[in-house]
Short mmCIF file of C-alpha atoms in Angstrom, two decimals:
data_model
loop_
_atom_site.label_atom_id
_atom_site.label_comp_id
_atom_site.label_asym_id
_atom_site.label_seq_id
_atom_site.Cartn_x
_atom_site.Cartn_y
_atom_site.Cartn_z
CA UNK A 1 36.34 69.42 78.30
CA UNK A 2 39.49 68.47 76.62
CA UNK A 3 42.94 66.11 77.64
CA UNK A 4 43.35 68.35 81.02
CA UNK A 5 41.21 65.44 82.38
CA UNK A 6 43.56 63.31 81.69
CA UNK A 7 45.13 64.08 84.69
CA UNK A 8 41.52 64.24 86.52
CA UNK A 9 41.71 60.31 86.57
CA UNK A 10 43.58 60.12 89.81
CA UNK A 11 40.63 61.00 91.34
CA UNK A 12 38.41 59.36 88.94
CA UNK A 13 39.62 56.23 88.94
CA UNK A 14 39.43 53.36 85.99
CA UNK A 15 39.50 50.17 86.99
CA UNK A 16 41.11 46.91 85.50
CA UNK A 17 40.12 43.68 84.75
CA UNK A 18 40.15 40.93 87.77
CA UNK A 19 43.34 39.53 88.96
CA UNK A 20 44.29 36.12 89.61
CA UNK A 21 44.00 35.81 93.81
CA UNK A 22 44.88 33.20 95.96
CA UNK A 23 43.11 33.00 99.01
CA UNK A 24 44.32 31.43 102.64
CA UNK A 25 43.72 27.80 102.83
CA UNK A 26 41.67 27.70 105.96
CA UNK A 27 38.94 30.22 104.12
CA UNK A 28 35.49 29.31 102.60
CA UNK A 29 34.94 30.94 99.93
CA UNK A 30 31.21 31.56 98.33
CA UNK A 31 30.27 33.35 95.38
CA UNK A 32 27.23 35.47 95.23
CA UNK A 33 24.71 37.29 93.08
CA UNK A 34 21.84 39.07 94.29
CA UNK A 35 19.58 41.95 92.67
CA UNK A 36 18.74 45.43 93.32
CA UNK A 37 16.13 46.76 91.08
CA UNK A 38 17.50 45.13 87.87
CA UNK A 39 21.41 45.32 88.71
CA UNK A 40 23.17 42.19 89.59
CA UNK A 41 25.42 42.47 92.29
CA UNK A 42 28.41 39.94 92.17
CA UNK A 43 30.57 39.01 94.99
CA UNK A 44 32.55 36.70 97.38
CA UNK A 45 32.19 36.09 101.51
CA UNK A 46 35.39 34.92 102.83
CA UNK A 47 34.27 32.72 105.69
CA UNK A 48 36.89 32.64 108.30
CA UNK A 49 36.47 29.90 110.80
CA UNK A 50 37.50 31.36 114.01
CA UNK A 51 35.25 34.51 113.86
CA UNK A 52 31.63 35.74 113.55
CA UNK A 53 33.16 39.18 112.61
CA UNK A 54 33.11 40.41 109.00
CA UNK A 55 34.50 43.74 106.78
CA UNK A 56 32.54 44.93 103.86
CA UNK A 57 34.68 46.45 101.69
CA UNK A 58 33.60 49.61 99.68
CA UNK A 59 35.05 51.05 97.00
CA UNK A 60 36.60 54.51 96.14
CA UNK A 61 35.18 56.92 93.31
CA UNK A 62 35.44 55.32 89.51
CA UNK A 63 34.05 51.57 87.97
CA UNK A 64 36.04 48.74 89.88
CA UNK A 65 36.13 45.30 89.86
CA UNK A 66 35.82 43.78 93.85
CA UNK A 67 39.39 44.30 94.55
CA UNK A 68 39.28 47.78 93.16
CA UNK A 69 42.02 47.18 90.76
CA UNK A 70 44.65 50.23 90.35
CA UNK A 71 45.64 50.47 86.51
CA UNK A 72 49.64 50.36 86.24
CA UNK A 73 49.98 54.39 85.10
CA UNK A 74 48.81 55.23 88.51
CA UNK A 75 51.07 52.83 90.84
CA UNK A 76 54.64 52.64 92.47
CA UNK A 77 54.82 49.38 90.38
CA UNK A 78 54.41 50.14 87.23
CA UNK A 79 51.80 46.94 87.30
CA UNK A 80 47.94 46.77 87.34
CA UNK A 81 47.36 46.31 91.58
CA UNK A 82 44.52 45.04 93.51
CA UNK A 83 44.02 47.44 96.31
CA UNK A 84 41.96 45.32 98.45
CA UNK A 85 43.70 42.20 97.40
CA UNK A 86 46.74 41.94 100.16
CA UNK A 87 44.09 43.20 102.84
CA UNK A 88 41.42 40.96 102.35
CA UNK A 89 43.90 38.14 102.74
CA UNK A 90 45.87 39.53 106.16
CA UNK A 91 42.40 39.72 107.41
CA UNK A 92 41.46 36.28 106.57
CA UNK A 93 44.91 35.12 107.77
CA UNK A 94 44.12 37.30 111.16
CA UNK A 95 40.77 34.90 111.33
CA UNK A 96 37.95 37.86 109.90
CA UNK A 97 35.55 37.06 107.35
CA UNK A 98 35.60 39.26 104.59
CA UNK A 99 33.00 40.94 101.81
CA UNK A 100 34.33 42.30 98.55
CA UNK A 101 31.84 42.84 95.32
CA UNK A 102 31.93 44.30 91.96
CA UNK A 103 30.71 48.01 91.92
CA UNK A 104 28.04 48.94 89.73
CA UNK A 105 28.67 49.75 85.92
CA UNK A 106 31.30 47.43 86.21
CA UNK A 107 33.35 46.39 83.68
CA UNK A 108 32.88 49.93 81.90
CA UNK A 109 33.64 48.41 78.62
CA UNK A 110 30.58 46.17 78.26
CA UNK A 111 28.31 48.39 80.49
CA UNK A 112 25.60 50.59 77.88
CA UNK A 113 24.92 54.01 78.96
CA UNK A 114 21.74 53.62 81.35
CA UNK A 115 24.07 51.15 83.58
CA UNK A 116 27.03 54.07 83.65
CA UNK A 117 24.05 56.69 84.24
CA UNK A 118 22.39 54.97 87.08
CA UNK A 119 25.74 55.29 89.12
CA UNK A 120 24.03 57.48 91.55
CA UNK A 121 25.34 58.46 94.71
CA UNK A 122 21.85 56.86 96.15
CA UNK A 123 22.05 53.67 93.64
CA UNK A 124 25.66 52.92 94.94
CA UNK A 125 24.37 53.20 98.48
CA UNK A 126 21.29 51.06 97.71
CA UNK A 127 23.95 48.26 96.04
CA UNK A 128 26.08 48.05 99.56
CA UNK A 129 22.80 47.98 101.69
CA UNK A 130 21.31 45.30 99.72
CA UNK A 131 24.78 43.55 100.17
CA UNK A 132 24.47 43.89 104.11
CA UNK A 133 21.00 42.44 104.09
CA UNK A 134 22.37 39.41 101.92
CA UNK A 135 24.81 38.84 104.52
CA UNK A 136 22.66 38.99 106.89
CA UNK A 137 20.49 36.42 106.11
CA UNK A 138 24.09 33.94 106.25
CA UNK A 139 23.47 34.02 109.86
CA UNK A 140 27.21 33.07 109.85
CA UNK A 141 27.85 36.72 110.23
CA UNK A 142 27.17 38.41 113.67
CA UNK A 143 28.73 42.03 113.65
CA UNK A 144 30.15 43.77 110.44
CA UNK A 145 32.57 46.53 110.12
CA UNK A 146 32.24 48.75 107.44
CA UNK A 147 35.50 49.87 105.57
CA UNK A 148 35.56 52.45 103.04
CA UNK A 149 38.09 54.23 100.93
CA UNK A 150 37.66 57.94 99.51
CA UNK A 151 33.87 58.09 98.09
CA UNK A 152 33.54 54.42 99.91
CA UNK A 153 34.04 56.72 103.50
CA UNK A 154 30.95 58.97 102.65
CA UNK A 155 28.89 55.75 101.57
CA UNK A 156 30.12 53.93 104.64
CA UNK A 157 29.13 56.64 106.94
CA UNK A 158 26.20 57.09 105.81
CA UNK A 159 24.77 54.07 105.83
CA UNK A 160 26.26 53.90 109.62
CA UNK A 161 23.68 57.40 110.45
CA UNK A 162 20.71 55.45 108.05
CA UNK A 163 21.60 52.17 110.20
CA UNK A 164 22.30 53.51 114.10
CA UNK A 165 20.05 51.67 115.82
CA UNK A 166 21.10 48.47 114.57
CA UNK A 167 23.70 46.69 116.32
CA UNK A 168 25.00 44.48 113.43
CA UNK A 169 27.11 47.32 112.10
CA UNK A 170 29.88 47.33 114.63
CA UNK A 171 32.99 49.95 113.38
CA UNK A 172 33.68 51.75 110.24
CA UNK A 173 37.35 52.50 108.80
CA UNK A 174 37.77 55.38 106.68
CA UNK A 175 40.29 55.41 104.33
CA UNK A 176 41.48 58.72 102.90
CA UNK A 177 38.18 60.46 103.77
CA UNK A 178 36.11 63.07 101.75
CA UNK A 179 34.98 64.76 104.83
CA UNK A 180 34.52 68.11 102.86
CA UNK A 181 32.37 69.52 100.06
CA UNK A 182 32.96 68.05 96.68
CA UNK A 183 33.42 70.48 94.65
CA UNK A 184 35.92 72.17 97.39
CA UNK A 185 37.73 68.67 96.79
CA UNK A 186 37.29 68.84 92.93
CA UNK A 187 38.79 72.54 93.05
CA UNK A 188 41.70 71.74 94.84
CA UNK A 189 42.76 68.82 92.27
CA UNK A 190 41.90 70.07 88.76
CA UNK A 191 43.47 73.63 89.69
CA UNK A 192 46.43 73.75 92.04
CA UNK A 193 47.08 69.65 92.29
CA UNK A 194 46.85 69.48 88.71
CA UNK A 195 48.68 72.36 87.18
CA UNK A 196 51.92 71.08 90.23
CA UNK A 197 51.56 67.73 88.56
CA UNK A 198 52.07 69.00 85.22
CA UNK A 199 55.15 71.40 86.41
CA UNK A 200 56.58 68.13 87.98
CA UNK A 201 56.50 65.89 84.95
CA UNK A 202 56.94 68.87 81.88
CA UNK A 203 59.24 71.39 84.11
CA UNK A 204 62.32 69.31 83.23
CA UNK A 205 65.03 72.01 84.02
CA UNK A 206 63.01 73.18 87.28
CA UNK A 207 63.08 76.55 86.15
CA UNK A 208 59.80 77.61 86.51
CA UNK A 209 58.33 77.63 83.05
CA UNK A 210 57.62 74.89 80.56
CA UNK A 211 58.70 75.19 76.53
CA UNK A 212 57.42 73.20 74.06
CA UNK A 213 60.42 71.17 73.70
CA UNK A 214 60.35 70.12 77.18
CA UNK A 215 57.00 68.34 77.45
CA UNK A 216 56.83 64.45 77.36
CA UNK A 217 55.48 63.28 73.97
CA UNK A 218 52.14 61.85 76.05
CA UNK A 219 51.74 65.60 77.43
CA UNK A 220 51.91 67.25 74.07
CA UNK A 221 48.22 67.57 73.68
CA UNK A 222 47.68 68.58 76.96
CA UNK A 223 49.37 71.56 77.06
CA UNK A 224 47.48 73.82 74.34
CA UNK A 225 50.08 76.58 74.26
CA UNK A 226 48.15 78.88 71.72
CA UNK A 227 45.76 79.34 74.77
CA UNK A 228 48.25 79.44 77.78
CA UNK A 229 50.63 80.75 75.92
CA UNK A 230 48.99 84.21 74.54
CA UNK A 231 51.73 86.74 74.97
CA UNK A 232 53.84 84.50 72.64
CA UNK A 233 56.60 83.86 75.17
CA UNK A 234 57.70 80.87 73.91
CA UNK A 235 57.17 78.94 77.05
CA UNK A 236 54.28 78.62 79.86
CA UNK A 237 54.21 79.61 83.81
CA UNK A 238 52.19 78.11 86.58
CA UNK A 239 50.29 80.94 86.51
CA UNK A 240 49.20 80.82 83.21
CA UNK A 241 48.06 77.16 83.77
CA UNK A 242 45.67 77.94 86.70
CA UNK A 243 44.05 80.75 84.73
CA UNK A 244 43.26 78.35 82.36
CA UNK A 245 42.58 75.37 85.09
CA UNK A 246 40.07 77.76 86.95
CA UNK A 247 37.95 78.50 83.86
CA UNK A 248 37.92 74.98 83.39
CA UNK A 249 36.68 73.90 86.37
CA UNK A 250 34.20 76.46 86.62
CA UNK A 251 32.97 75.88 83.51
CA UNK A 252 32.85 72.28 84.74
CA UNK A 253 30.46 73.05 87.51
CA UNK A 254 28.41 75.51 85.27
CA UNK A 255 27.85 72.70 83.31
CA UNK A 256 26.97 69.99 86.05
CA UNK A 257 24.78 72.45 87.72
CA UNK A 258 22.39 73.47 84.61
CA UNK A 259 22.70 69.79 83.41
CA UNK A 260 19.37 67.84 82.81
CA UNK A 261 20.23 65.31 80.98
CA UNK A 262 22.52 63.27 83.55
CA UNK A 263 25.31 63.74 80.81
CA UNK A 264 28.22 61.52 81.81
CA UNK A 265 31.43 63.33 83.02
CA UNK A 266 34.56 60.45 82.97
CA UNK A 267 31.86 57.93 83.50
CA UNK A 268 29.87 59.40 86.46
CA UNK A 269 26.34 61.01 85.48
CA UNK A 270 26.11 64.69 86.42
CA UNK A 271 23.65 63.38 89.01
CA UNK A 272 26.20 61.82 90.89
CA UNK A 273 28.30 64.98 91.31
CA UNK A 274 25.21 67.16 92.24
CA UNK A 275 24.11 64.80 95.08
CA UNK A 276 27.66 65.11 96.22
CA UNK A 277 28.26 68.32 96.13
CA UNK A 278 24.05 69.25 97.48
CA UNK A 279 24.50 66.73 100.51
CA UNK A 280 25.67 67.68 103.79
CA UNK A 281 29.25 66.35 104.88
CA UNK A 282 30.49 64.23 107.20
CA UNK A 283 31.88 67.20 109.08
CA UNK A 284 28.64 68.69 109.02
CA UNK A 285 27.58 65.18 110.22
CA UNK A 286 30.11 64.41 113.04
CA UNK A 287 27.22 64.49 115.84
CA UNK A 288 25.43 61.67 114.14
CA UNK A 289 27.99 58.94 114.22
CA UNK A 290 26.98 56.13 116.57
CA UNK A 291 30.13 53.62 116.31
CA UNK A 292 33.26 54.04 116.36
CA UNK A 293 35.39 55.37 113.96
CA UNK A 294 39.19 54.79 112.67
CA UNK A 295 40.57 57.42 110.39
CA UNK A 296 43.33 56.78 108.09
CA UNK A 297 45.14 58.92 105.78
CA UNK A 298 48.25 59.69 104.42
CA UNK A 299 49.50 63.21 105.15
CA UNK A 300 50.68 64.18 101.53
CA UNK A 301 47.19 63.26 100.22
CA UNK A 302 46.38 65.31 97.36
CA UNK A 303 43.17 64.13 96.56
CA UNK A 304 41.14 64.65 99.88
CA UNK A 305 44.32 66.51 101.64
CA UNK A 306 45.10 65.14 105.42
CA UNK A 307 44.80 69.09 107.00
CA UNK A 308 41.29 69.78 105.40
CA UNK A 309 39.82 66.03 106.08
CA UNK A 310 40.95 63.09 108.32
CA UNK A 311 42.38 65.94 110.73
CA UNK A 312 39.25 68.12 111.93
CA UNK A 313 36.87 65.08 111.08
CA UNK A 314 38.43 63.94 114.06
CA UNK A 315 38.41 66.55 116.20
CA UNK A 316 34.79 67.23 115.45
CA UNK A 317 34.11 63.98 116.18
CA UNK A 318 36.26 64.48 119.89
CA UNK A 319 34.32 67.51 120.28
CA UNK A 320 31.01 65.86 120.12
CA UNK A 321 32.71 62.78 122.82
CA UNK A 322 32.46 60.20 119.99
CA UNK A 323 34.59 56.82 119.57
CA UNK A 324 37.40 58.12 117.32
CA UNK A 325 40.82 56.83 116.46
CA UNK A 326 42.87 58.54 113.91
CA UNK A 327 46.03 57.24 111.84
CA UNK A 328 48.29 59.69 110.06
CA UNK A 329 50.72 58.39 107.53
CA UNK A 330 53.39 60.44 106.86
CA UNK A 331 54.88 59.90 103.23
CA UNK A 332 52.10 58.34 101.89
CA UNK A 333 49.19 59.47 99.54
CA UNK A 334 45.19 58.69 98.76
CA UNK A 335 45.94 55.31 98.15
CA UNK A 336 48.20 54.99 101.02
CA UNK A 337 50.46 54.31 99.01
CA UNK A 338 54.36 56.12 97.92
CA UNK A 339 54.85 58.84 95.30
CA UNK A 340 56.40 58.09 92.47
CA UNK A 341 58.87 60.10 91.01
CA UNK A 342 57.74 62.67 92.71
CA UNK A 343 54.02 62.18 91.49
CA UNK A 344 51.05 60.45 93.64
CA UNK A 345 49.91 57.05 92.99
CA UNK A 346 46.83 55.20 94.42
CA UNK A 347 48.44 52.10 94.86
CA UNK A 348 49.79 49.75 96.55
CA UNK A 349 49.07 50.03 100.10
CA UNK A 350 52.19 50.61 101.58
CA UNK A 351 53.15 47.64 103.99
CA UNK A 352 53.15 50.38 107.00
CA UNK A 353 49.66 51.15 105.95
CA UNK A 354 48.41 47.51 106.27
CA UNK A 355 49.85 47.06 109.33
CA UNK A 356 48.01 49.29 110.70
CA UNK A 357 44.82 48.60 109.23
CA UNK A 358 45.23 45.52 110.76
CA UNK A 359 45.77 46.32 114.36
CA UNK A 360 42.39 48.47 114.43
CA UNK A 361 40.14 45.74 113.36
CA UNK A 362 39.59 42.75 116.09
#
């Protein structure tokens, strides 16, 4: 695996240090730190005063902090941004308590490598349960809506199938959904997202081919033009760049599949991948859902793309006469948030995008 997977971090996400939040005067805050199986789990409940209603915020794919903190390469400010941060505090403002802890593994920095291996799918499902039972023993919480972006939708929902007959889990909001396969997600950005990203940034003169005095200095490496390059053109096509994208990535999933030593892959054990890509989907699992459901995406996704996710999720889920409401954001990307010249980012959440988080949560 070499700097190609550079770019792979948009989907793998590293997360920053904690920011500096203020929090809405009327709120009571309380820290917590509770245990599953040997991993601390460190959080906050924002007590709001005027409601028994709660959201449990889960985390997209990579090691974040609580507020899932975007790094400043990947945002439309050019500064490290707390996705959850501006969120947590409309909803506290609005009079809903909120739930926000640090994921598992992190900080990634100080974590050794059983922590970073133990980042199952079923671990990171195990942490959020054990979080719901904490809260439930506040008794200051009565109903609890789940909301989950990207890899946080697939955890949300199905803890919502594992959960159905119990009445304290009240809505879930999915953000930017993985409603399809993994690896059909994984394909789509390490082989066509990736090699248009490149052709955005390295393409300068739009011409349809890349030369080596075109790329940005921090591409350099990423471009190996002795192997894209072997007709000795002088410069590179798209084409040429798949070729070498798909043998990547199926030399990727070789590699996950006949793994058996849980290697670590940008900080996620193989294990997590194969329970991803081995479980059913939530379109395969439309019929279970028992609550109801608010989609949101943007519709220029790359990541988990709008047409392939959000979209028939909820027109299974109309099919099968379940609660469904679905929000389509033109414009806006994974983290519902703006490109950037004309690249994704993952954050922040555009003000449109708040907005109408907001309305769907009571």
């Amino acid at each position: 695996m070499n700097n190609f997977f550079i770019l792979f971090s948009l989907f793998v996400l590293v997360s920053c240090s904690h920011q500096n939040i203020s929090r809405p005067s009327l709120t009571e805050t309380t820290n917590f730190k509770i245990d599953n199986n040997g991993w601390p789990i460190q959080g906050e409940i924002n007590f709001a005063p005027t409601s028994s209603t709660a959201v449990l915020f889960i985390h997209g794919s990579g090691i974040h902090d609580r507020y899932q903190t975007i790094p400043a390469m990947l945002t439309t400010t050019n500064k490290d941004e707390p996705f959850f941060k501006e969120l947590r505090d409309r909803l506290n403002q609005k009079g809903i308590s909120t739930i926000l802890f640090d994921k598992r593994a992190y900080p990634a920095d100080k974590s050794d490598e059983a922590t970073l291996k133990s980042a199952t799918f079923e671990n990171l499902k195990g942490d959020v349960i054990k979080v719901i039972q904490y809260i439930k023993q506040t008794n200051k919480i009565k109903k609890l809506i789940l909301l989950g972006h990207s890899e946080g939708t697939v955890i949300a929902s199905e803890i919502s199938f594992q959960m159905k007959n119990d009445p304290f889990i009240s809505k879930l909001v999915l953000i930017s959904p993985l409603a399809t396969n993994l690896k059909d997600s994984l394909h789509e950005q390490m082989t066509f997202g990736m090699s248009r990203n490149v052709f955005i940034e390295a393409d300068q003169n739009k011409d349809g081919k890349i030369y080596p005095e075109e790329v940005p200095p921090h591409m350099i490496k990423t471009l190996p033009f002795d192997k894209l390059d072997p007709y000795k053109r002088g410069y590179i096509t798209q084409s040429d760049l798949l070729q070498v994208l798909e043998k990547q990535f199926k030399s990727l999933i070789d590699f996950i599949s006949k793994d058996q030593q849980n290697t670590l892959i940008m900080n996620k054990p193989s294990s997590w991948y194969k329970e991803f890509m081995n479980r059913p989907t939530l379109l395969e699992r439309a019929q279970d859902y028992s609550i109801p459901v608010v989609l949101i995406q943007g519709k220029i996704d790359p990541q988990t793309p709008f047409q392939i996710n959000a979209l028939p999720l909820s027109n299974r889920l109309r099919f099968f006469k379940k609660k469904v409401q679905l929000i389509a954001l033109p414009d806006l990307g994974h983290g519902l948030s703006k490109m950037k010249e004309n690249l994704p980012t993952l954050g922040p959440m555009a003000p449109e995008a708040l907005e109408e988080i907001i309305k769907t949560i009571p």
